[in-house]
Amino acid sequence: MRLESEFKRTGFFSTPNNPEKQFQGTLTISDGGDIELEITTIETDLMTLDDYHIGRLIGNLEKAGAVTLDDCFYINRNVAFGAPATSRIRVGRATIGAVYEAEEETVFSEFSFSIEGIDDWLRTSGIKVEHSENTATIMYEPQQPIIVYSESGCEISICFAYTIPGFPTYSEAKITQSAYIKISTSEPQCFSYFTDIAYKITNLLCFATACSLSMHSVNAKVPGSSTDSGESIKVKLFYPSLPFSESKPDVKRHGLRFAYPQIRDRFPDILKKWLDDYELLSPAFNLYFSTQNGTHKYLDSKFLSLMQGLETFSRRTHTATQMDPEHFHALTLQLLISCPSEKHDWLFGRLQHGNEITQANRIKKLIEPFESHFGDKATINSIVRKIVDTRNYLTHYDSAAEKRAAKGRNLWILGQKLESIFELNIYKRLSFSDEDIVNICKFGNLKQKLCLLLE
């Protein structure tokens, strides 16, 4: 979670079961959503001496009001012996604007958040500027929400917040518009339900923009509650959301893989396909995105993560085997019957995955729909062989295979090829047409990756 500036407030805190016994402390939320509470006291603090897990805390913050802190535990506990002692507590989630009971579930009916770079990706604005000889006119027409998903009691929409000039405006008039995502449900849902969807949507925009983006400005509505005006109570949420990169992304319009106007009519279908696919392909997607956000500092670890991700992608989307499964089962039984009993476990372990296709065939099948973009048969075979040899060496570090493995620039090129294979297969899963993919391969980063040649 991106924070423009550190959030730091003093307040009074207690456990829900003992709200009368309050402790003064300082709550700090830093960039990335890391939350820490410091409590200074001269008496026995929140929990017994042998208990480092706290669970839920409630409190009242200066300038912010009510707060509920969940998933709390001590990271540094000091016991007071007549003099003030300060303890540090790690907090998993902060809900500002509401206080919950000890066992009360945190549920919401609406969850909204923004994503870095979303306005550059949307390219949608209600701001219009007109110039004449001696005058300039700035107009703003509020944009209507765009519903992009509606299924099983869940609605996802792209909404637009805006500010307009106040009065009087003698020297400056400013209009701003910012987009955000809103998830609404017909029935209250738990915190993890919303964060799971938000994580998937953020990763989709990471893929679309070719940048590592972070969420910010997370708000939610509490069902069954209302303010004096009758509106549902809104709370601010802070937690260490993923993905997150310490450096802010530089989203360039010419660097986007695809922008919203290009897929406007198809975006609801693309989003549904993405959310459905994430259930099946989350391990593969997570491995891919781990190579895009700066997690891997070395070429070999990045290469292995891409290979592991592609292998997982292949296993979950292709059912090809070396031979007919029934024939393989019969062959396995025949071999086990002929095998000495003391070697059964050893042989069974060897045969358990014996009908799976080879690594080389997995990569070839993933390249197959896009062969024309990778070169002729000889070039593809050379790339695949080098990928497999390098994967085997980096997995087992067998000295006999070291000479066949790629190093230096060639290892980097193989990593670029693996990224290309991944990206093209994601486009295919998102129902981009062959014509769309041909056009995508003509420009930008993907074209550069496909044109690289091994030395």
mmCIF file of C-alpha atoms in Angstrom, residues 32-354:
data_model
loop_
_atom_site.group_PDB
_atom_site.id
_atom_site.type_symbol
_atom_site.label_atom_id
_atom_site.label_comp_id
_atom_site.label_asym_id
_atom_site.label_seq_id
_atom_site.Cartn_x
_atom_site.Cartn_y
_atom_site.Cartn_z
ATOM 1 C CA GLY A 32 4.037 -0.112 2.227
ATOM 2 C CA GLY A 33 1.309 -0.399 4.855
ATOM 3 C CA ASP A 34 3.596 -1.518 7.686
ATOM 4 C CA ILE A 35 1.904 -0.692 10.995
ATOM 5 C CA GLU A 36 3.536 -0.425 14.398
ATOM 6 C CA LEU A 37 2.229 0.612 17.807
ATOM 7 C CA GLU A 38 4.464 1.801 20.633
ATOM 8 C CA ILE A 39 3.070 1.718 24.167
ATOM 9 C CA THR A 40 4.836 3.221 27.171
ATOM 10 C CA THR A 41 3.618 2.278 30.649
ATOM 11 C CA ILE A 42 4.790 1.925 34.238
ATOM 12 C CA GLU A 43 2.408 -0.945 35.019
ATOM 13 C CA THR A 44 1.618 -4.395 33.652
ATOM 14 C CA ASP A 45 0.687 -3.939 30.030
ATOM 15 C CA LEU A 46 -1.850 -5.552 27.707
ATOM 16 C CA MET A 47 -1.188 -9.278 28.115
ATOM 17 C CA THR A 48 0.324 -11.744 30.563
ATOM 18 C CA LEU A 49 4.106 -11.946 30.611
ATOM 19 C CA ASP A 50 4.313 -15.229 28.690
ATOM 20 C CA ASP A 51 1.843 -14.251 25.964
ATOM 21 C CA TYR A 52 3.248 -12.411 22.940
ATOM 22 C CA HIS A 53 0.102 -12.743 20.807
ATOM 23 C CA ILE A 54 -2.430 -9.969 21.401
ATOM 24 C CA GLY A 55 -5.012 -10.275 18.622
ATOM 25 C CA ARG A 56 -7.309 -7.247 18.547
ATOM 26 C CA LEU A 57 -6.838 -3.815 20.118
ATOM 27 C CA ILE A 58 -9.165 -0.831 20.074
ATOM 28 C CA GLY A 59 -8.331 2.812 20.573
ATOM 29 C CA ASN A 60 -8.984 6.496 20.057
ATOM 30 C CA LEU A 61 -6.521 8.515 17.948
ATOM 31 C CA GLU A 62 -5.868 12.228 17.908
ATOM 32 C CA LYS A 63 -7.427 13.890 14.821
ATOM 33 C CA ALA A 64 -8.632 10.483 13.557
ATOM 34 C CA GLY A 65 -10.972 9.080 16.206
ATOM 35 C CA ALA A 66 -11.914 5.446 16.710
ATOM 36 C CA VAL A 67 -9.571 2.706 15.527
ATOM 37 C CA THR A 68 -9.484 -1.092 15.577
ATOM 38 C CA LEU A 69 -6.130 -2.858 15.257
ATOM 39 C CA ASP A 70 -6.159 -6.523 14.202
ATOM 40 C CA ASP A 71 -3.570 -9.318 14.153
ATOM 41 C CA CYS A 72 -1.399 -7.653 16.801
ATOM 42 C CA PHE A 73 1.640 -9.229 18.443
ATOM 43 C CA TYR A 74 4.694 -8.043 20.351
ATOM 44 C CA ILE A 75 7.942 -7.613 18.451
ATOM 45 C CA ASN A 76 9.779 -6.073 21.395
ATOM 46 C CA ARG A 77 8.350 -6.333 24.881
ATOM 47 C CA ASN A 78 9.764 -4.479 27.870
ATOM 48 C CA VAL A 79 8.416 -4.951 31.368
ATOM 49 C CA ALA A 80 8.125 -1.969 33.709
ATOM 50 C CA PHE A 81 9.816 -2.329 37.109
ATOM 51 C CA GLY A 82 8.864 0.998 38.652
ATOM 52 C CA ALA A 83 10.064 3.034 35.666
ATOM 53 C CA PRO A 84 8.365 3.623 32.289
ATOM 54 C CA ALA A 85 8.952 0.870 29.712
ATOM 55 C CA THR A 86 8.166 0.976 25.998
ATOM 56 C CA SER A 87 6.962 -2.051 24.035
ATOM 57 C CA ARG A 88 6.637 -2.326 20.253
ATOM 58 C CA ILE A 89 3.668 -4.104 18.702
ATOM 59 C CA ARG A 90 3.282 -5.215 15.101
ATOM 60 C CA VAL A 91 -0.210 -4.636 13.669
ATOM 61 C CA GLY A 92 -1.608 -6.537 10.693
ATOM 62 C CA ARG A 93 -4.498 -4.199 9.860
ATOM 63 C CA ALA A 94 -5.818 -0.824 11.038
ATOM 64 C CA THR A 95 -9.478 0.132 10.614
ATOM 65 C CA ILE A 96 -9.874 3.846 11.301
ATOM 66 C CA GLY A 97 -13.414 5.028 11.976
ATOM 67 C CA ALA A 98 -14.906 2.045 13.821
ATOM 68 C CA VAL A 99 -14.472 0.007 16.995
ATOM 69 C CA TYR A 100 -15.203 -3.739 16.950
ATOM 70 C CA GLU A 101 -15.917 -6.116 19.806
ATOM 71 C CA ALA A 102 -13.435 -8.870 20.714
ATOM 72 C CA GLU A 103 -15.003 -11.609 18.562
ATOM 73 C CA GLU A 104 -16.890 -9.416 16.096
ATOM 74 C CA GLU A 105 -16.117 -10.237 12.461
ATOM 75 C CA THR A 106 -14.890 -7.394 10.272
ATOM 76 C CA VAL A 107 -17.304 -7.326 7.331
ATOM 77 C CA PHE A 108 -18.065 -4.722 4.694
ATOM 78 C CA SER A 109 -20.661 -4.084 2.002
ATOM 79 C CA GLU A 110 -18.422 -1.899 -0.145
ATOM 80 C CA PHE A 111 -14.670 -1.659 -0.676
ATOM 81 C CA SER A 112 -12.938 1.019 -2.736
ATOM 82 C CA PHE A 113 -9.303 1.611 -3.612
ATOM 83 C CA SER A 114 -7.146 3.356 -6.152
ATOM 84 C CA ILE A 115 -4.139 2.036 -8.057
ATOM 85 C CA GLU A 116 -1.049 3.935 -9.139
ATOM 86 C CA GLY A 117 -1.154 4.765 -12.838
ATOM 87 C CA ILE A 118 -4.839 3.934 -13.307
ATOM 88 C CA ASP A 119 -5.624 7.376 -14.780
ATOM 89 C CA ASP A 120 -2.870 6.997 -17.403
ATOM 90 C CA TRP A 121 -4.240 3.558 -18.268
ATOM 91 C CA LEU A 122 -7.895 4.696 -18.460
ATOM 92 C CA ARG A 123 -7.269 7.848 -20.533
ATOM 93 C CA THR A 124 -10.790 8.990 -19.618
ATOM 94 C CA SER A 125 -11.436 12.537 -18.471
ATOM 95 C CA GLY A 126 -14.394 14.861 -18.002
ATOM 96 C CA ILE A 127 -12.139 17.923 -18.180
ATOM 97 C CA LYS A 128 -12.461 19.971 -21.372
ATOM 98 C CA VAL A 129 -10.410 23.043 -22.236
ATOM 99 C CA GLU A 130 -11.379 25.562 -24.913
ATOM 100 C CA HIS A 131 -9.266 28.478 -26.110
ATOM 101 C CA SER A 132 -10.295 31.564 -28.030
ATOM 102 C CA GLU A 133 -8.308 34.680 -28.894
ATOM 103 C CA ASN A 134 -8.323 36.263 -25.445
ATOM 104 C CA THR A 135 -10.106 33.747 -23.240
ATOM 105 C CA ALA A 136 -9.786 30.184 -22.044
ATOM 106 C CA THR A 137 -12.640 28.074 -20.709
ATOM 107 C CA ILE A 138 -12.210 25.000 -18.534
ATOM 108 C CA MET A 139 -15.267 22.782 -18.112
ATOM 109 C CA TYR A 140 -15.778 19.609 -16.135
ATOM 110 C CA GLU A 141 -18.477 17.002 -16.661
ATOM 111 C CA PRO A 142 -18.544 14.367 -13.881
ATOM 112 C CA GLN A 143 -17.940 10.910 -15.321
ATOM 113 C CA GLN A 144 -20.469 8.168 -14.638
ATOM 114 C CA PRO A 145 -19.286 4.926 -13.005
ATOM 115 C CA ILE A 146 -18.348 2.175 -15.456
ATOM 116 C CA ILE A 147 -19.638 -1.232 -14.360
ATOM 117 C CA VAL A 148 -17.068 -3.808 -15.483
ATOM 118 C CA TYR A 149 -18.189 -6.907 -13.554
ATOM 119 C CA SER A 150 -21.518 -8.068 -12.145
ATOM 120 C CA GLU A 151 -21.877 -11.663 -11.046
ATOM 121 C CA SER A 152 -22.829 -13.748 -7.988
ATOM 122 C CA GLY A 153 -23.847 -10.742 -5.914
ATOM 123 C CA CYS A 154 -20.613 -8.855 -6.613
ATOM 124 C CA GLU A 155 -20.350 -5.694 -8.698
ATOM 125 C CA ILE A 156 -17.064 -4.070 -9.686
ATOM 126 C CA SER A 157 -17.056 -0.590 -11.156
ATOM 127 C CA ILE A 158 -14.590 2.103 -12.152
ATOM 128 C CA CYS A 159 -15.577 5.363 -10.463
ATOM 129 C CA PHE A 160 -14.270 8.909 -10.601
ATOM 130 C CA ALA A 161 -13.618 11.313 -7.745
ATOM 131 C CA TYR A 162 -13.132 14.984 -8.502
ATOM 132 C CA THR A 163 -12.521 18.371 -6.927
ATOM 133 C CA ILE A 164 -13.653 21.739 -8.265
ATOM 134 C CA PRO A 165 -12.554 25.272 -7.355
ATOM 135 C CA GLY A 166 -13.986 26.846 -4.240
ATOM 136 C CA PHE A 167 -14.957 30.486 -3.840
ATOM 137 C CA PRO A 168 -13.595 33.056 -4.162
ATOM 138 C CA THR A 169 -11.107 32.149 -6.919
ATOM 139 C CA TYR A 170 -9.024 35.277 -7.452
ATOM 140 C CA SER A 171 -5.701 33.847 -8.591
ATOM 141 C CA GLU A 172 -6.128 30.103 -9.104
ATOM 142 C CA ALA A 173 -8.819 27.657 -10.207
ATOM 143 C CA LYS A 174 -8.054 23.961 -10.038
ATOM 144 C CA ILE A 175 -10.034 20.918 -11.182
ATOM 145 C CA THR A 176 -8.819 17.390 -10.505
ATOM 146 C CA GLN A 177 -10.161 13.964 -11.403
ATOM 147 C CA SER A 178 -8.937 10.622 -10.094
ATOM 148 C CA ALA A 179 -10.227 7.149 -10.841
ATOM 149 C CA TYR A 180 -10.748 4.387 -8.307
ATOM 150 C CA ILE A 181 -12.168 0.868 -8.176
ATOM 151 C CA LYS A 182 -15.297 0.082 -6.172
ATOM 152 C CA ILE A 183 -16.372 -3.442 -5.194
ATOM 153 C CA SER A 184 -19.964 -3.732 -3.941
ATOM 154 C CA THR A 185 -21.668 -6.876 -2.650
ATOM 155 C CA SER A 186 -25.315 -7.741 -2.068
ATOM 156 C CA GLU A 187 -24.361 -9.447 1.207
ATOM 157 C CA PRO A 188 -21.678 -8.329 3.690
ATOM 158 C CA GLN A 189 -18.332 -10.006 3.058
ATOM 159 C CA CYS A 190 -15.198 -10.442 5.140
ATOM 160 C CA PHE A 191 -12.057 -8.354 4.720
ATOM 161 C CA SER A 192 -10.131 -11.091 2.875
ATOM 162 C CA TYR A 193 -12.902 -11.445 0.257
ATOM 163 C CA PHE A 194 -12.358 -7.854 -0.877
ATOM 164 C CA THR A 195 -8.565 -7.826 -0.591
ATOM 165 C CA ASP A 196 -8.345 -10.996 -2.690
ATOM 166 C CA ILE A 197 -10.271 -9.342 -5.542
ATOM 167 C CA ALA A 198 -8.325 -6.083 -5.151
ATOM 168 C CA TYR A 199 -5.021 -7.987 -5.367
ATOM 169 C CA LYS A 200 -6.080 -9.692 -8.605
ATOM 170 C CA ILE A 201 -7.288 -6.449 -10.188
ATOM 171 C CA THR A 202 -4.064 -4.656 -9.228
ATOM 172 C CA ASN A 203 -2.004 -7.414 -10.842
ATOM 173 C CA LEU A 204 -4.093 -7.157 -14.012
ATOM 174 C CA LEU A 205 -3.206 -3.463 -14.223
ATOM 175 C CA CYS A 206 0.432 -4.337 -13.489
ATOM 176 C CA PHE A 207 0.343 -6.577 -16.554
ATOM 177 C CA ALA A 208 -1.491 -3.992 -18.682
ATOM 178 C CA THR A 209 0.929 -1.173 -17.806
ATOM 179 C CA ALA A 210 4.123 -3.296 -17.654
ATOM 180 C CA CYS A 211 4.833 -1.670 -14.267
ATOM 181 C CA SER A 212 4.769 -2.773 -10.648
ATOM 182 C CA LEU A 213 1.838 -0.811 -9.201
ATOM 183 C CA SER A 214 0.606 -0.400 -5.638
ATOM 184 C CA MET A 215 -2.798 0.257 -4.130
ATOM 185 C CA HIS A 216 -3.614 3.352 -2.110
ATOM 186 C CA SER A 217 -6.586 5.192 -0.565
ATOM 187 C CA VAL A 218 -8.481 2.117 0.645
ATOM 188 C CA ASN A 219 -11.935 2.768 2.117
ATOM 189 C CA ALA A 220 -14.882 0.565 3.048
ATOM 190 C CA LYS A 221 -18.498 0.806 4.195
ATOM 191 C CA VAL A 222 -19.664 -0.944 7.364
ATOM 192 C CA PRO A 223 -23.077 -2.622 6.883
ATOM 193 C CA GLY A 224 -25.819 -2.074 9.455
ATOM 194 C CA SER A 225 -24.305 1.194 10.646
ATOM 195 C CA SER A 226 -25.123 4.790 9.847
ATOM 196 C CA THR A 227 -24.083 8.342 10.583
ATOM 197 C CA ASP A 228 -26.429 11.073 11.803
ATOM 198 C CA SER A 229 -27.283 11.786 8.166
ATOM 199 C CA GLY A 230 -28.315 8.166 7.608
ATOM 200 C CA GLU A 231 -25.357 7.164 5.430
ATOM 201 C CA SER A 232 -23.359 3.992 6.080
ATOM 202 C CA ILE A 233 -20.254 4.548 8.174
ATOM 203 C CA LYS A 234 -17.095 4.744 6.048
ATOM 204 C CA VAL A 235 -13.792 3.528 7.413
ATOM 205 C CA LYS A 236 -10.216 3.885 6.211
ATOM 206 C CA LEU A 237 -8.197 0.691 5.933
ATOM 207 C CA PHE A 238 -4.438 0.283 6.175
ATOM 208 C CA TYR A 239 -2.597 -3.002 5.678
ATOM 209 C CA PRO A 240 0.579 -4.229 3.907
ATOM 210 C CA SER A 241 -1.095 -4.902 0.559
ATOM 211 C CA LEU A 242 0.599 -6.605 -2.354
ATOM 212 C CA PRO A 243 1.982 -5.967 -4.877
ATOM 213 C CA PHE A 244 4.232 -3.228 -3.519
ATOM 214 C CA SER A 245 7.457 -1.698 -4.777
ATOM 215 C CA GLU A 246 9.547 0.739 -2.751
ATOM 216 C CA SER A 247 10.097 2.932 -5.793
ATOM 217 C CA LYS A 248 7.128 4.649 -7.385
ATOM 218 C CA PRO A 249 6.321 3.406 -10.897
ATOM 219 C CA ASP A 250 6.910 5.534 -13.951
ATOM 220 C CA VAL A 251 3.854 4.702 -16.049
ATOM 221 C CA LYS A 252 4.505 5.838 -19.604
ATOM 222 C CA ARG A 253 1.644 5.850 -22.063
ATOM 223 C CA HIS A 254 3.840 4.587 -24.886
ATOM 224 C CA GLY A 255 5.015 1.720 -22.649
ATOM 225 C CA LEU A 256 1.564 0.265 -21.921
ATOM 226 C CA ARG A 257 0.883 -3.268 -23.127
ATOM 227 C CA PHE A 258 -2.711 -2.210 -23.706
ATOM 228 C CA ALA A 259 -4.778 0.771 -22.554
ATOM 229 C CA TYR A 260 -8.423 0.809 -21.536
ATOM 230 C CA PRO A 261 -9.693 2.547 -24.725
ATOM 231 C CA GLN A 262 -8.203 -0.299 -26.804
ATOM 232 C CA ILE A 263 -10.235 -2.964 -24.981
ATOM 233 C CA ARG A 264 -13.137 -0.855 -23.671
ATOM 234 C CA ASP A 265 -15.899 -3.072 -25.094
ATOM 235 C CA ARG A 266 -14.128 -6.302 -24.109
ATOM 236 C CA PHE A 267 -12.874 -5.290 -20.682
ATOM 237 C CA PRO A 268 -15.748 -6.907 -18.707
ATOM 238 C CA ASP A 269 -14.976 -10.229 -20.444
ATOM 239 C CA ILE A 270 -11.222 -9.787 -19.924
ATOM 240 C CA LEU A 271 -11.699 -8.997 -16.222
ATOM 241 C CA LYS A 272 -14.000 -11.988 -15.702
ATOM 242 C CA LYS A 273 -11.541 -14.270 -17.479
ATOM 243 C CA TRP A 274 -8.678 -12.893 -15.359
ATOM 244 C CA LEU A 275 -10.533 -13.377 -12.067
ATOM 245 C CA ASP A 276 -11.597 -16.903 -13.054
ATOM 246 C CA ASP A 277 -8.114 -17.823 -14.288
ATOM 247 C CA TYR A 278 -6.487 -16.593 -11.081
ATOM 248 C CA GLU A 279 -8.222 -19.395 -9.191
ATOM 249 C CA LEU A 280 -6.517 -21.921 -11.473
ATOM 250 C CA LEU A 281 -3.250 -20.182 -12.293
ATOM 251 C CA SER A 282 -2.394 -18.155 -9.169
ATOM 252 C CA PRO A 283 0.932 -20.007 -8.522
ATOM 253 C CA ALA A 284 2.050 -19.345 -12.110
ATOM 254 C CA PHE A 285 0.896 -15.712 -12.098
ATOM 255 C CA ASN A 286 2.507 -15.037 -8.720
ATOM 256 C CA LEU A 287 5.833 -16.432 -9.924
ATOM 257 C CA TYR A 288 5.645 -14.290 -13.063
ATOM 258 C CA PHE A 289 4.870 -11.087 -11.149
ATOM 259 C CA SER A 290 7.661 -11.819 -8.667
ATOM 260 C CA THR A 291 10.075 -11.430 -11.594
ATOM 261 C CA GLN A 292 8.576 -8.076 -12.601
ATOM 262 C CA ASN A 293 8.611 -6.188 -9.297
ATOM 263 C CA GLY A 294 12.324 -6.251 -8.500
ATOM 264 C CA THR A 295 12.151 -9.160 -6.033
ATOM 265 C CA HIS A 296 14.900 -11.055 -7.862
ATOM 266 C CA LYS A 297 18.280 -9.341 -7.861
ATOM 267 C CA TYR A 298 20.109 -12.087 -9.784
ATOM 268 C CA LEU A 299 19.546 -13.407 -13.302
ATOM 269 C CA ASP A 300 19.645 -17.059 -12.250
ATOM 270 C CA SER A 301 16.912 -16.755 -9.593
ATOM 271 C CA LYS A 302 14.746 -14.743 -11.982
ATOM 272 C CA PHE A 303 15.263 -17.361 -14.707
ATOM 273 C CA LEU A 304 14.294 -20.200 -12.342
ATOM 274 C CA SER A 305 11.139 -18.397 -11.180
ATOM 275 C CA LEU A 306 10.060 -17.850 -14.783
ATOM 276 C CA MET A 307 10.735 -21.513 -15.586
ATOM 277 C CA GLN A 308 8.839 -22.704 -12.527
ATOM 278 C CA GLY A 309 5.964 -20.391 -13.424
ATOM 279 C CA LEU A 310 5.811 -21.652 -17.020
ATOM 280 C CA GLU A 311 5.966 -25.271 -15.864
ATOM 281 C CA THR A 312 3.056 -24.608 -13.506
ATOM 282 C CA PHE A 313 1.178 -22.781 -16.267
ATOM 283 C CA SER A 314 1.714 -25.752 -18.587
ATOM 284 C CA ARG A 315 0.624 -28.336 -16.011
ATOM 285 C CA ARG A 316 -2.605 -26.467 -15.329
ATOM 286 C CA THR A 317 -3.558 -25.651 -18.909
ATOM 287 C CA HIS A 318 -2.291 -28.657 -20.901
ATOM 288 C CA THR A 319 -3.183 -32.315 -20.406
ATOM 289 C CA ALA A 320 -0.669 -33.850 -22.833
ATOM 290 C CA THR A 321 1.105 -37.038 -21.710
ATOM 291 C CA GLN A 322 3.844 -39.280 -23.108
ATOM 292 C CA MET A 323 1.365 -42.107 -23.741
ATOM 293 C CA ASP A 324 -2.282 -42.962 -23.201
ATOM 294 C CA PRO A 325 -2.958 -42.822 -19.412
ATOM 295 C CA GLU A 326 -4.617 -46.257 -19.377
ATOM 296 C CA HIS A 327 -1.697 -47.804 -21.234
ATOM 297 C CA PHE A 328 0.761 -46.139 -18.847
ATOM 298 C CA HIS A 329 -1.196 -47.392 -15.818
ATOM 299 C CA ALA A 330 -1.122 -50.947 -17.165
ATOM 300 C CA LEU A 331 2.608 -50.645 -17.875
ATOM 301 C CA THR A 332 3.229 -49.330 -14.350
ATOM 302 C CA LEU A 333 1.402 -52.283 -12.789
ATOM 303 C CA GLN A 334 3.353 -54.712 -14.954
ATOM 304 C CA LEU A 335 6.673 -53.154 -13.920
ATOM 305 C CA LEU A 336 5.751 -53.130 -10.223
ATOM 306 C CA ILE A 337 4.689 -56.790 -10.350
ATOM 307 C CA SER A 338 8.032 -57.697 -11.907
ATOM 308 C CA CYS A 339 9.971 -55.593 -9.399
ATOM 309 C CA PRO A 340 11.382 -57.106 -6.155
ATOM 310 C CA SER A 341 9.187 -56.046 -3.219
ATOM 311 C CA GLU A 342 12.027 -54.231 -1.435
ATOM 312 C CA LYS A 343 12.413 -51.932 -4.497
ATOM 313 C CA HIS A 344 8.675 -51.134 -4.889
ATOM 314 C CA ASP A 345 8.801 -47.733 -3.193
ATOM 315 C CA TRP A 346 11.867 -46.695 -5.178
ATOM 316 C CA LEU A 347 10.331 -47.729 -8.519
ATOM 317 C CA PHE A 348 6.939 -46.231 -7.702
ATOM 318 C CA GLY A 349 8.612 -42.891 -6.964
ATOM 319 C CA ARG A 350 10.396 -43.043 -10.314
ATOM 320 C CA LEU A 351 7.185 -43.871 -12.195
ATOM 321 C CA GLN A 352 4.857 -41.474 -10.393
ATOM 322 C CA HIS A 353 5.485 -38.645 -12.880
ATOM 323 C CA GLY A 354 6.837 -40.851 -15.654
#
